[in-house]
Amino acid sequence: MTSDAASARPDPTAEVVDLCRDLLRIDTTNTGDNDTSVGERRAAEYVAEKLAEVGVESVLHESAPGRANVVARIPGTDPSRGALLVHGHLDVVPADADEWSVHPFSGELRDGYLWGRGAIDMKDFDAMVLAVVRHWQRTGVRPPRDIVLAYTADEEAGSDYGARFLVEHHRDLFDDCTEAIGEVGGFSYSVSDSQRLYLIETAEKGIDWLRLHAKGRPGHGSMMHDDNAVTALAEAVARIGRHRFPVVVTDTVRAFLTEVSDVLGIELDPDDPETAIAKLGPIANIIGATIRNTANPTRLDAGYKDNVIPGRATATIDCRSLPGQSELLERQLRELVGPDIAIEYVQRQPALETTFDGDLVEAMSAALRAEDPGARPVPYMLSGGTDAKAFSQLGIRCFGFAPLQLPADLNFSALFHGIDERVPVDGLQFGVRVLDRFLRTC
Ligand SMILES: [Zn+2]
């Protein structure tokens, strides 16, 4: 190839910015309701078009009108090996433009950041993967084994129309996938100017969303009344909201805390991990949630008139269970709410945990170290849930690895679903370089 042709080729680290920006400008708000969720189909078509431009065929799988997923396969040099699944969701949580410094769907480039809902969750990674694949297609690079790309809908509302739909209705697409990477991992946490931890997700908590139902005797608000559903519900909600579940340190969290306390020079008391966790600054609230089951009341619903005592009242509790603890958590909750309140599960997905070892982990670590000599990869448990829950049901070993280098002073965890979500452009470009290296050696 002549040097002219080579220089006309877009550099993937430059192209990733345009791709991410384009994706941010497509409003893919997922409200949890098909009638008001928008844009996933447009985003899916955009991805399919960008893949088609470089000769990668993809298929759009629509689970309901407008709820679209895109899946493609990049053939590797060794077809006898199992494929690697690389997945990213295209939907985002809602954003209120009044609260933001820039319009949340403007994809504005300002102060070295790309701003917009989805900038770190997770159109950044969606764009990185596209940039790497487009670069490979243009330059004739083939991965060592098949790579399956899945861009999904509906991750932000439980994945029913996205990853779970694909797993239930198109599982043949993933038949030979043995491992997967997706959000939320591979990001940096600065220890000093020369040393950064990179948190690779090897575990995530289970989702146990439930509704409490209280029943009482309906009546007039002016009279004596001792069987009020609202009162009973409020008491149960308050008991749950104030409860602290016991500390349980799993293998992943123990490995994480050991590494972190070593590198930070913090004393780690195995009986009191909370003291060490409190010193972790911006990630303390994520890590702190991975040493116990949690239950946060999020919604209340009762009544229809100011002077009528309703016969029913309901509350939603967002619970997250440690690996293997979902049943235990249910028993703990039943004890807390007492016999008169009914518990209904609206979403129950298991926690995940895998080990931090093997060739794939080696490849991730090596790619990080090659781009950042001060990198120290560590396993960690995510307090939230991702599409990995659905894909792991197919026996796929899932990791959170969407590499990103972050400025030391950026409160990364606050940007997830937060106001002024943004991604540093140089961090995004770092991610492309790491991903390129990693996928060449996966
Ligand atoms: Zn996400």
PDB file of N, CA and C in Angstrom, residues 93-134:
ATOM      1  N   VAL A  93     -29.784   5.793  30.399  1.00  0.00           N
ATOM      2  CA  VAL A  93     -30.844   6.202  31.330  1.00  0.00           C
ATOM      3  C   VAL A  93     -31.271   7.621  30.972  1.00  0.00           C
ATOM      4  N   PRO A  94     -32.469   8.034  31.406  1.00  0.00           N
ATOM      5  CA  PRO A  94     -32.928   9.390  31.073  1.00  0.00           C
ATOM      6  C   PRO A  94     -31.997  10.480  31.623  1.00  0.00           C
ATOM      7  N   ALA A  95     -32.048  11.638  30.988  1.00  0.00           N
ATOM      8  CA  ALA A  95     -31.269  12.792  31.470  1.00  0.00           C
ATOM      9  C   ALA A  95     -32.166  14.028  31.401  1.00  0.00           C
ATOM     10  N   ASP A  96     -32.121  14.855  32.437  1.00  0.00           N
ATOM     11  CA  ASP A  96     -32.912  16.080  32.470  1.00  0.00           C
ATOM     12  C   ASP A  96     -32.005  17.244  32.044  1.00  0.00           C
ATOM     13  N   ALA A  97     -32.272  17.760  30.826  1.00  0.00           N
ATOM     14  CA  ALA A  97     -31.401  18.796  30.240  1.00  0.00           C
ATOM     15  C   ALA A  97     -31.238  20.002  31.167  1.00  0.00           C
ATOM     16  N   ASP A  98     -32.241  20.316  31.966  1.00  0.00           N
ATOM     17  CA  ASP A  98     -32.169  21.490  32.857  1.00  0.00           C
ATOM     18  C   ASP A  98     -31.057  21.356  33.899  1.00  0.00           C
ATOM     19  N   GLU A  99     -30.726  20.112  34.230  1.00  0.00           N
ATOM     20  CA  GLU A  99     -29.723  19.904  35.275  1.00  0.00           C
ATOM     21  C   GLU A  99     -28.290  19.914  34.728  1.00  0.00           C
ATOM     22  N   TRP A 100     -28.154  19.852  33.425  1.00  0.00           N
ATOM     23  CA  TRP A 100     -26.833  19.665  32.817  1.00  0.00           C
ATOM     24  C   TRP A 100     -26.180  20.984  32.405  1.00  0.00           C
ATOM     25  N   SER A 101     -24.837  20.985  32.343  1.00  0.00           N
ATOM     26  CA  SER A 101     -24.081  22.146  31.847  1.00  0.00           C
ATOM     27  C   SER A 101     -24.138  22.235  30.324  1.00  0.00           C
ATOM     28  N   VAL A 102     -24.297  21.081  29.660  1.00  0.00           N
ATOM     29  CA  VAL A 102     -24.448  21.053  28.199  1.00  0.00           C
ATOM     30  C   VAL A 102     -25.694  20.210  27.928  1.00  0.00           C
ATOM     31  N   HIS A 103     -26.212  20.276  26.696  1.00  0.00           N
ATOM     32  CA  HIS A 103     -27.371  19.419  26.419  1.00  0.00           C
ATOM     33  C   HIS A 103     -26.920  17.958  26.447  1.00  0.00           C
ATOM     34  N   PRO A 104     -27.658  17.090  27.178  1.00  0.00           N
ATOM     35  CA  PRO A 104     -27.185  15.703  27.347  1.00  0.00           C
ATOM     36  C   PRO A 104     -27.092  14.895  26.052  1.00  0.00           C
ATOM     37  N   PHE A 105     -27.700  15.392  24.965  1.00  0.00           N
ATOM     38  CA  PHE A 105     -27.573  14.640  23.706  1.00  0.00           C
ATOM     39  C   PHE A 105     -26.862  15.464  22.625  1.00  0.00           C
ATOM     40  N   SER A 106     -26.017  16.395  23.084  1.00  0.00           N
ATOM     41  CA  SER A 106     -25.306  17.252  22.131  1.00  0.00           C
ATOM     42  C   SER A 106     -23.969  16.644  21.703  1.00  0.00           C
ATOM     43  N   GLY A 107     -23.428  15.729  22.491  1.00  0.00           N
ATOM     44  CA  GLY A 107     -22.108  15.166  22.161  1.00  0.00           C
ATOM     45  C   GLY A 107     -21.056  16.259  22.086  1.00  0.00           C
ATOM     46  N   GLU A 108     -21.163  17.235  22.970  1.00  0.00           N
ATOM     47  CA  GLU A 108     -20.264  18.390  22.900  1.00  0.00           C
ATOM     48  C   GLU A 108     -18.840  18.035  23.337  1.00  0.00           C
ATOM     49  N   LEU A 109     -17.880  18.612  22.617  1.00  0.00           N
ATOM     50  CA  LEU A 109     -16.469  18.440  22.960  1.00  0.00           C
ATOM     51  C   LEU A 109     -16.050  19.699  23.695  1.00  0.00           C
ATOM     52  N   ARG A 110     -15.692  19.544  24.987  1.00  0.00           N
ATOM     53  CA  ARG A 110     -15.349  20.728  25.772  1.00  0.00           C
ATOM     54  C   ARG A 110     -14.336  20.352  26.853  1.00  0.00           C
ATOM     55  N   ASP A 111     -13.305  21.160  26.992  1.00  0.00           N
ATOM     56  CA  ASP A 111     -12.279  20.965  28.024  1.00  0.00           C
ATOM     57  C   ASP A 111     -11.654  19.563  27.985  1.00  0.00           C
ATOM     58  N   GLY A 112     -11.500  19.018  26.790  1.00  0.00           N
ATOM     59  CA  GLY A 112     -10.862  17.713  26.681  1.00  0.00           C
ATOM     60  C   GLY A 112     -11.778  16.536  26.971  1.00  0.00           C
ATOM     61  N   TYR A 113     -13.061  16.815  27.115  1.00  0.00           N
ATOM     62  CA  TYR A 113     -14.035  15.747  27.379  1.00  0.00           C
ATOM     63  C   TYR A 113     -15.104  15.741  26.291  1.00  0.00           C
ATOM     64  N   LEU A 114     -15.647  14.541  26.049  1.00  0.00           N
ATOM     65  CA  LEU A 114     -16.872  14.418  25.262  1.00  0.00           C
ATOM     66  C   LEU A 114     -18.002  14.297  26.270  1.00  0.00           C
ATOM     67  N   TRP A 115     -18.983  15.195  26.138  1.00  0.00           N
ATOM     68  CA  TRP A 115     -20.061  15.251  27.117  1.00  0.00           C
ATOM     69  C   TRP A 115     -21.323  14.618  26.556  1.00  0.00           C
ATOM     70  N   GLY A 116     -22.062  13.952  27.413  1.00  0.00           N
ATOM     71  CA  GLY A 116     -23.367  13.459  26.985  1.00  0.00           C
ATOM     72  C   GLY A 116     -23.792  12.227  27.755  1.00  0.00           C
ATOM     73  N   ARG A 117     -25.094  12.034  27.831  1.00  0.00           N
ATOM     74  CA  ARG A 117     -25.619  10.832  28.489  1.00  0.00           C
ATOM     75  C   ARG A 117     -25.140   9.613  27.715  1.00  0.00           C
ATOM     76  N   GLY A 118     -24.455   8.722  28.403  1.00  0.00           N
ATOM     77  CA  GLY A 118     -23.906   7.531  27.757  1.00  0.00           C
ATOM     78  C   GLY A 118     -22.405   7.633  27.512  1.00  0.00           C
ATOM     79  N   ALA A 119     -21.798   8.785  27.857  1.00  0.00           N
ATOM     80  CA  ALA A 119     -20.371   8.987  27.548  1.00  0.00           C
ATOM     81  C   ALA A 119     -19.485   7.937  28.223  1.00  0.00           C
ATOM     82  N   ILE A 120     -19.879   7.509  29.429  1.00  0.00           N
ATOM     83  CA  ILE A 120     -19.114   6.426  30.057  1.00  0.00           C
ATOM     84  C   ILE A 120     -19.964   5.168  30.249  1.00  0.00           C
ATOM     85  N   ASP A 121     -21.265   5.299  30.008  1.00  0.00           N
ATOM     86  CA  ASP A 121     -22.173   4.154  30.238  1.00  0.00           C
ATOM     87  C   ASP A 121     -23.150   4.050  29.073  1.00  0.00           C
ATOM     88  N   MET A 122     -22.753   3.418  27.947  1.00  0.00           N
ATOM     89  CA  MET A 122     -21.421   2.960  27.648  1.00  0.00           C
ATOM     90  C   MET A 122     -21.102   3.121  26.172  1.00  0.00           C
ATOM     91  N   LYS A 123     -21.499   4.302  25.656  1.00  0.00           N
ATOM     92  CA  LYS A 123     -21.239   4.560  24.240  1.00  0.00           C
ATOM     93  C   LYS A 123     -19.748   4.758  23.979  1.00  0.00           C
ATOM     94  N   ASP A 124     -18.999   5.045  25.038  1.00  0.00           N
ATOM     95  CA  ASP A 124     -17.542   5.135  24.892  1.00  0.00           C
ATOM     96  C   ASP A 124     -16.983   3.794  24.407  1.00  0.00           C
ATOM     97  N   PHE A 125     -17.363   2.737  25.095  1.00  0.00           N
ATOM     98  CA  PHE A 125     -16.862   1.408  24.726  1.00  0.00           C
ATOM     99  C   PHE A 125     -17.451   0.958  23.380  1.00  0.00           C
ATOM    100  N   ASP A 126     -18.730   1.246  23.165  1.00  0.00           N
ATOM    101  CA  ASP A 126     -19.350   0.912  21.873  1.00  0.00           C
ATOM    102  C   ASP A 126     -18.520   1.504  20.727  1.00  0.00           C
ATOM    103  N   ALA A 127     -18.117   2.762  20.917  1.00  0.00           N
ATOM    104  CA  ALA A 127     -17.344   3.460  19.882  1.00  0.00           C
ATOM    105  C   ALA A 127     -15.927   2.890  19.763  1.00  0.00           C
ATOM    106  N   MET A 128     -15.329   2.543  20.910  1.00  0.00           N
ATOM    107  CA  MET A 128     -13.968   1.969  20.870  1.00  0.00           C
ATOM    108  C   MET A 128     -13.945   0.685  20.054  1.00  0.00           C
ATOM    109  N   VAL A 129     -14.914  -0.165  20.310  1.00  0.00           N
ATOM    110  CA  VAL A 129     -14.965  -1.460  19.607  1.00  0.00           C
ATOM    111  C   VAL A 129     -15.138  -1.222  18.110  1.00  0.00           C
ATOM    112  N   LEU A 130     -16.039  -0.297  17.774  1.00  0.00           N
ATOM    113  CA  LEU A 130     -16.247   0.030  16.362  1.00  0.00           C
ATOM    114  C   LEU A 130     -14.961   0.551  15.729  1.00  0.00           C
ATOM    115  N   ALA A 131     -14.266   1.430  16.439  1.00  0.00           N
ATOM    116  CA  ALA A 131     -13.043   2.033  15.891  1.00  0.00           C
ATOM    117  C   ALA A 131     -11.980   0.965  15.623  1.00  0.00           C
ATOM    118  N   VAL A 132     -11.840   0.037  16.567  1.00  0.00           N
ATOM    119  CA  VAL A 132     -10.824  -1.017  16.407  1.00  0.00           C
ATOM    120  C   VAL A 132     -11.190  -1.938  15.237  1.00  0.00           C
ATOM    121  N   VAL A 133     -12.442  -2.355  15.201  1.00  0.00           N
ATOM    122  CA  VAL A 133     -12.868  -3.273  14.136  1.00  0.00           C
ATOM    123  C   VAL A 133     -12.749  -2.617  12.765  1.00  0.00           C
ATOM    124  N   ARG A 134     -13.109  -1.353  12.662  1.00  0.00           N
ATOM    125  CA  ARG A 134     -13.011  -0.648  11.376  1.00  0.00           C
ATOM    126  C   ARG A 134     -11.540  -0.533  10.947  1.00  0.00           C
TER     127      ARG A 134
END
